[in-house]
Short mmCIF file of C-alpha atoms in Angstrom, two decimals:
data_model
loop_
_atom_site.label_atom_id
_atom_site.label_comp_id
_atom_site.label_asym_id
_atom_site.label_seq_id
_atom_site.Cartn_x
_atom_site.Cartn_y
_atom_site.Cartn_z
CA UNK A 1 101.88 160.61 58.58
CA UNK A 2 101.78 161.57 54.95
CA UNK A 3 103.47 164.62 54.13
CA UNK A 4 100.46 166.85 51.77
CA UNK A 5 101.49 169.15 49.19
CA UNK A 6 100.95 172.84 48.57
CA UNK A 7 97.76 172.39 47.12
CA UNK A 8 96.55 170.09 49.95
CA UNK A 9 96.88 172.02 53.05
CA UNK A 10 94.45 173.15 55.00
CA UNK A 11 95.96 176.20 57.04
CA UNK A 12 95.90 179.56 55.63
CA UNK A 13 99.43 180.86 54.47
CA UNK A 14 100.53 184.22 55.76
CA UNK A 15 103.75 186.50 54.69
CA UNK A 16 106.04 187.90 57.24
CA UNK A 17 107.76 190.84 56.52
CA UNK A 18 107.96 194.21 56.09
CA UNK A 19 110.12 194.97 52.68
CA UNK A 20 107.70 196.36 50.41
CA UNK A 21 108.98 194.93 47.28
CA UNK A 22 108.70 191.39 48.69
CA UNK A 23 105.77 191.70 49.64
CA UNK A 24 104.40 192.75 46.24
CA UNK A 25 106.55 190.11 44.95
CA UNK A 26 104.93 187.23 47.47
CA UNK A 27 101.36 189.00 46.53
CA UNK A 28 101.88 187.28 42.68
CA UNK A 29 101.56 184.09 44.56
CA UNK A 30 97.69 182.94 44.86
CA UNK A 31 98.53 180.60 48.01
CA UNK A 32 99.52 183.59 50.04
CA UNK A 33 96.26 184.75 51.81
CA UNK A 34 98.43 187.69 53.69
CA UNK A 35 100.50 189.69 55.67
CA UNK A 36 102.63 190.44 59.14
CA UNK A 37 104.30 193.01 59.88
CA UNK A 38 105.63 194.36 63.75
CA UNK A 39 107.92 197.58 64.58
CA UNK A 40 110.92 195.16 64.43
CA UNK A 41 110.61 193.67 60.92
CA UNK A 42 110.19 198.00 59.78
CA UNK A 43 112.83 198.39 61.52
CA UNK A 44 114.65 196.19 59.66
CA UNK A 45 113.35 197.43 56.28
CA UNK A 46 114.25 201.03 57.23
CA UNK A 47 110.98 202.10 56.80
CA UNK A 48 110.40 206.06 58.75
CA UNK A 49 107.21 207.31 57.79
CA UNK A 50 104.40 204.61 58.83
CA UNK A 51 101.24 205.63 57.75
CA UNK A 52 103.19 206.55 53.98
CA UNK A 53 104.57 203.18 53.70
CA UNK A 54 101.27 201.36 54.94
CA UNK A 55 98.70 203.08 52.56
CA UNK A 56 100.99 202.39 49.81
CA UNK A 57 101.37 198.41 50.88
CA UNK A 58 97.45 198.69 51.36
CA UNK A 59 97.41 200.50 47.64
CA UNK A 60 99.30 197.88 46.26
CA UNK A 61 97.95 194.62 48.01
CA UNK A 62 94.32 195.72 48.79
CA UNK A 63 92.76 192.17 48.63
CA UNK A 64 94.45 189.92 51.46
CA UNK A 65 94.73 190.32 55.02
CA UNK A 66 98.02 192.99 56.15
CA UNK A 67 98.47 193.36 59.85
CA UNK A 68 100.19 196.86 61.02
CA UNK A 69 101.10 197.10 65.02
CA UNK A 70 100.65 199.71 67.33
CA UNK A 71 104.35 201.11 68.68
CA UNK A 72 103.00 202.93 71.93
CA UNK A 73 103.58 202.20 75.25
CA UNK A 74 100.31 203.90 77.19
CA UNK A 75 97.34 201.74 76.59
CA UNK A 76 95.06 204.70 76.07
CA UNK A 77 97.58 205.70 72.89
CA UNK A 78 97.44 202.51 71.74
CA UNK A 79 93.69 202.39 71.26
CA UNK A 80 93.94 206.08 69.59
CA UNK A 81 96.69 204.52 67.38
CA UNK A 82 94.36 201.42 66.44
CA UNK A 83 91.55 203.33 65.14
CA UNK A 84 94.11 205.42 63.03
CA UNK A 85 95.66 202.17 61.66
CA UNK A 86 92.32 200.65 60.81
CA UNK A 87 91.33 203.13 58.64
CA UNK A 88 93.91 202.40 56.42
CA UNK A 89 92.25 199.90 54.61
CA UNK A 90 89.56 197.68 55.31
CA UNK A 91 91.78 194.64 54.84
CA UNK A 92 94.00 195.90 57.43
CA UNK A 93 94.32 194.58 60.96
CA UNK A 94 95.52 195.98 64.48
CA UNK A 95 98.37 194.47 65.74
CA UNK A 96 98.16 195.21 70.09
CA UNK A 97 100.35 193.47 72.37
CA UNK A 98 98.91 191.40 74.78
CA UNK A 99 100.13 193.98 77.21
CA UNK A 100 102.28 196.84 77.31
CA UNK A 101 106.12 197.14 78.89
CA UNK A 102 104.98 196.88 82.28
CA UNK A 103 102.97 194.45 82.66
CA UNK A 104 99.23 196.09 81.87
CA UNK A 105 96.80 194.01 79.58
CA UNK A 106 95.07 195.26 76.87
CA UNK A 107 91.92 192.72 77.10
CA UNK A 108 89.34 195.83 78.15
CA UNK A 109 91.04 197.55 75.52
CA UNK A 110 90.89 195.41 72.24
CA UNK A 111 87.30 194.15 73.84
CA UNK A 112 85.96 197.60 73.54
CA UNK A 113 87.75 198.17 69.98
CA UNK A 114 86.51 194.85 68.40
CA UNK A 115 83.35 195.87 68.99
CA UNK A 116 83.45 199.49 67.58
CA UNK A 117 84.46 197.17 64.42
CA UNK A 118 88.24 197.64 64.60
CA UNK A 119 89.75 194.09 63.08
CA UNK A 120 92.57 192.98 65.42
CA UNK A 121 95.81 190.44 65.74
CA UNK A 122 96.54 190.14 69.29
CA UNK A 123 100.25 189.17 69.37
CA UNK A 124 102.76 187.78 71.53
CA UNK A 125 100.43 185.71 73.08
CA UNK A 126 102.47 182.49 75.13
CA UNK A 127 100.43 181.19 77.79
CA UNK A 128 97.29 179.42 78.16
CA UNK A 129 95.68 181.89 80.34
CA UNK A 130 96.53 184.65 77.96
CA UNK A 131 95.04 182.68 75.06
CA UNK A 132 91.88 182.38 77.22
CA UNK A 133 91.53 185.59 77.76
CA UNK A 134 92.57 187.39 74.34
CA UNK A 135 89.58 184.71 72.65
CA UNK A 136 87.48 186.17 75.10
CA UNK A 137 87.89 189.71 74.75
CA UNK A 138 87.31 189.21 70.82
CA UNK A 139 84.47 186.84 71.26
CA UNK A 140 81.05 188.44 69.24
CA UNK A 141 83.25 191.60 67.87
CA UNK A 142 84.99 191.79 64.31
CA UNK A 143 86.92 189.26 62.50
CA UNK A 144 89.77 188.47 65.12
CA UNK A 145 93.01 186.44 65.16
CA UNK A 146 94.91 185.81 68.47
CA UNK A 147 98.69 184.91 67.41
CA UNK A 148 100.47 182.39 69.00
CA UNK A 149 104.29 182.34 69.07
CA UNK A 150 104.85 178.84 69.15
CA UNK A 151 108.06 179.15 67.54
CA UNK A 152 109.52 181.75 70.33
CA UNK A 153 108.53 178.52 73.03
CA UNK A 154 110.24 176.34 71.04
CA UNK A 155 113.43 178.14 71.15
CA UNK A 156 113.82 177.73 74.78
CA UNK A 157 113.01 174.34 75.04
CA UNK A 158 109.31 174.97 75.90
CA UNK A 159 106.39 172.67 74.45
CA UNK A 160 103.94 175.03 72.22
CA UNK A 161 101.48 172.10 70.68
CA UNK A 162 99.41 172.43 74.28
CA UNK A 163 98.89 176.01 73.69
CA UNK A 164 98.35 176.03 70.09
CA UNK A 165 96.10 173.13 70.52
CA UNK A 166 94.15 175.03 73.83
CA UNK A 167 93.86 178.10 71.81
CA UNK A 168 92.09 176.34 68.47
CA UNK A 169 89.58 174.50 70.54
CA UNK A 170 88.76 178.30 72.48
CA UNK A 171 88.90 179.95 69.10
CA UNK A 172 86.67 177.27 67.39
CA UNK A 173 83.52 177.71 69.77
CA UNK A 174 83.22 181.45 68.21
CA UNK A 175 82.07 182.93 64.62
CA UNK A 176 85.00 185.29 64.52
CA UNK A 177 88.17 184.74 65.47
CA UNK A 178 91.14 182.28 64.12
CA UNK A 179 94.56 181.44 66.07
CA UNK A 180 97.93 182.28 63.61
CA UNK A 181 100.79 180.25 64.43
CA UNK A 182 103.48 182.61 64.59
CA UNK A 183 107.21 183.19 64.99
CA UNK A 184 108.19 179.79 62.46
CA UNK A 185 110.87 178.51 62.43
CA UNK A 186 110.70 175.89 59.54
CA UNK A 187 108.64 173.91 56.85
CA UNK A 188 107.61 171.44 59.32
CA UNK A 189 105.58 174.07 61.26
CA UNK A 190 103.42 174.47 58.11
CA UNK A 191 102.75 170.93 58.42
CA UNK A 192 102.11 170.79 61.79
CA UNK A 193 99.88 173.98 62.05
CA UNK A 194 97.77 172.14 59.12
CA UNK A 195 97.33 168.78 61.21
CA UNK A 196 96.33 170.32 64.84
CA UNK A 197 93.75 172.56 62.82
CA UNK A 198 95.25 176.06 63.01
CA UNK A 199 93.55 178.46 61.25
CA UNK A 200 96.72 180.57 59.68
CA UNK A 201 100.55 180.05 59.93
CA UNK A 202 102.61 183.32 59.23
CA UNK A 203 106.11 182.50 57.97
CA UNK A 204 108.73 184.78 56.86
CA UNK A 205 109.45 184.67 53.15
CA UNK A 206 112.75 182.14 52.95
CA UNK A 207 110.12 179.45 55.06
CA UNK A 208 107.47 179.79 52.36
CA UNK A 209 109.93 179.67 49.01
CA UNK A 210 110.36 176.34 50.44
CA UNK A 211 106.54 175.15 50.63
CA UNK A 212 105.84 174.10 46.67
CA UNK A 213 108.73 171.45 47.00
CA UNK A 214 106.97 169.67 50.11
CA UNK A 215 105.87 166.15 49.27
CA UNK A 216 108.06 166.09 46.03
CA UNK A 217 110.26 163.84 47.84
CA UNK A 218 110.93 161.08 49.56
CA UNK A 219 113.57 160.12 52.55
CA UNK A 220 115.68 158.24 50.65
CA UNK A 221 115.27 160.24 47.53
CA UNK A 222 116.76 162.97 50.18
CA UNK A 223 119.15 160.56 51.64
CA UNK A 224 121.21 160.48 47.51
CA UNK A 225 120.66 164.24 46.84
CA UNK A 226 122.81 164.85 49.78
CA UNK A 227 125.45 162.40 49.52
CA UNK A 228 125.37 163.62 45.92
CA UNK A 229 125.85 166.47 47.03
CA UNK A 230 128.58 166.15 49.40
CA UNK A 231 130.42 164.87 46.83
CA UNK A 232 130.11 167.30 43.98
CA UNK A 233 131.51 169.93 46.62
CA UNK A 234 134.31 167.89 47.72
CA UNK A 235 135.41 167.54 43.95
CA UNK A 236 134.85 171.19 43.59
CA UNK A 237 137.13 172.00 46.46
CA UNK A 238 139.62 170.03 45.11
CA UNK A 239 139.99 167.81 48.45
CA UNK A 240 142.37 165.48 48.54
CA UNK A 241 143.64 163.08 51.02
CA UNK A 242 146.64 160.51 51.46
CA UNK A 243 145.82 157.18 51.56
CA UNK A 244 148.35 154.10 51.96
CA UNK A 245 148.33 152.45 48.55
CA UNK A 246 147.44 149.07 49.95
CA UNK A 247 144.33 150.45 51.29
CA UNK A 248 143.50 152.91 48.11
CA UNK A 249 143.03 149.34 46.23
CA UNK A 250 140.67 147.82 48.33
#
């Protein structure tokens, strides 16, 4: 397998994050088609008031694709939440859970929302069933995307390509909704979302820096840089080591 460059792949390229200014900052770059944000990542960026901090992200990004979550609990709040957050901008989308903390689903619920016109991510989606079900629910409504986190799988030791790849041939038979590959973990990912046909990859900013130097290289090109490498530090640590002089010469 060739490894393509920026300008050759095929999945759409989506931001993770929720710090404002690197968002705008990620927004310069054309390749970026949009944004990812959960409770957790604001959280993180210390953000308080939500609906202040969203319409100015909307303000300031108002052409690409910025997902906001829902943060209640009740599944009857959460719709009342999603219609709030939709009408934010009409590039936003709902983030809903696949269910709530005990257990409930929210298929009936982002059915009867996609179809009132509300745009929706339906996250932490793992298993095939629940990839079934989410494209179904969205089937026929507004634009949709059902996010997969292959990368959580991976972390315990659990296979995510039958999943991904179950969840692009369910999304494919519809007109509206595409499968992000979420929770990545590296460059590769990128690579690997592009070749099994995902629609959109969301990656948090460090993973994407990295994606205009893929395919500038080659393995062995690789191989010197880091022995190069290695070797620069160890002179600027100022190693040194004791040999026997008989076995310095040779």
């Amino acid at each position: 397998m060739t490894t393509p460059t920026l300008a050759k792949l095929k999945v759409k390229l989506f931001a993770d994050g929720a710090d404002k200014a690197q968002i705008i900052e990620m927004a310069k770059q054309p390749w970026i088609a949009g944004f990812t944000t959960n409770p957790s990542l604001l959280k993180k960026a210390g953000v308080s008031d939500y609906a202040a901090y969203a319409r100015d992200l909307v303000a300031a990004v108002p052409d690409r694709h910025i997902s906001f979550e829902v943060f209640s609990d009740d599944v009857a709040e959460m719709v009342v939440q999603a219609r709030v957050i939709s009408r934010w901008g009409k590039n936003v989308y709902v983030k809903l859970p696949v269910t709530n903390t005990r257990g409930e689903p929210l298929f009936d619920a982002v059915r009867t929302l996609s179809r009132e016109g509300v745009k929706i991510n339906m996250t932490a989606i793992f298993t095939r069933e629940q990839v079934i079900r989410a494209v179904e629910a969205l089937d026929g409504g507004a634009p949709a995307c059902v996010s997969v986190f292959a990368g959580r799988l991976a972390d315990f030791g659990i296979d995510y390509r039958p999943i991904v790849q179950d969840a692009i041939v369910c999304a494919r038979k519809t007109r509206n909704v595409e499968i992000i590959w979420a929770s990545t973990r590296e460059v590769f990912n990128v690579v690997e979302a592009g070749d099994m046909g995902c629609h959109i990859i969301t990656a948090p900013a460090d993973v994407l820096k990295k994606l205009p130097a893929i395919g500038t290289k080659s393995a062995a090109e690789l191989s010197l840089a880091a022995v190069k490498s290695f070797r620069d530090d160890a002179v600027a640590a100022g190693l040194r080591l004791a040999v026997p002089a008989s076995r310095a010469a040779e």
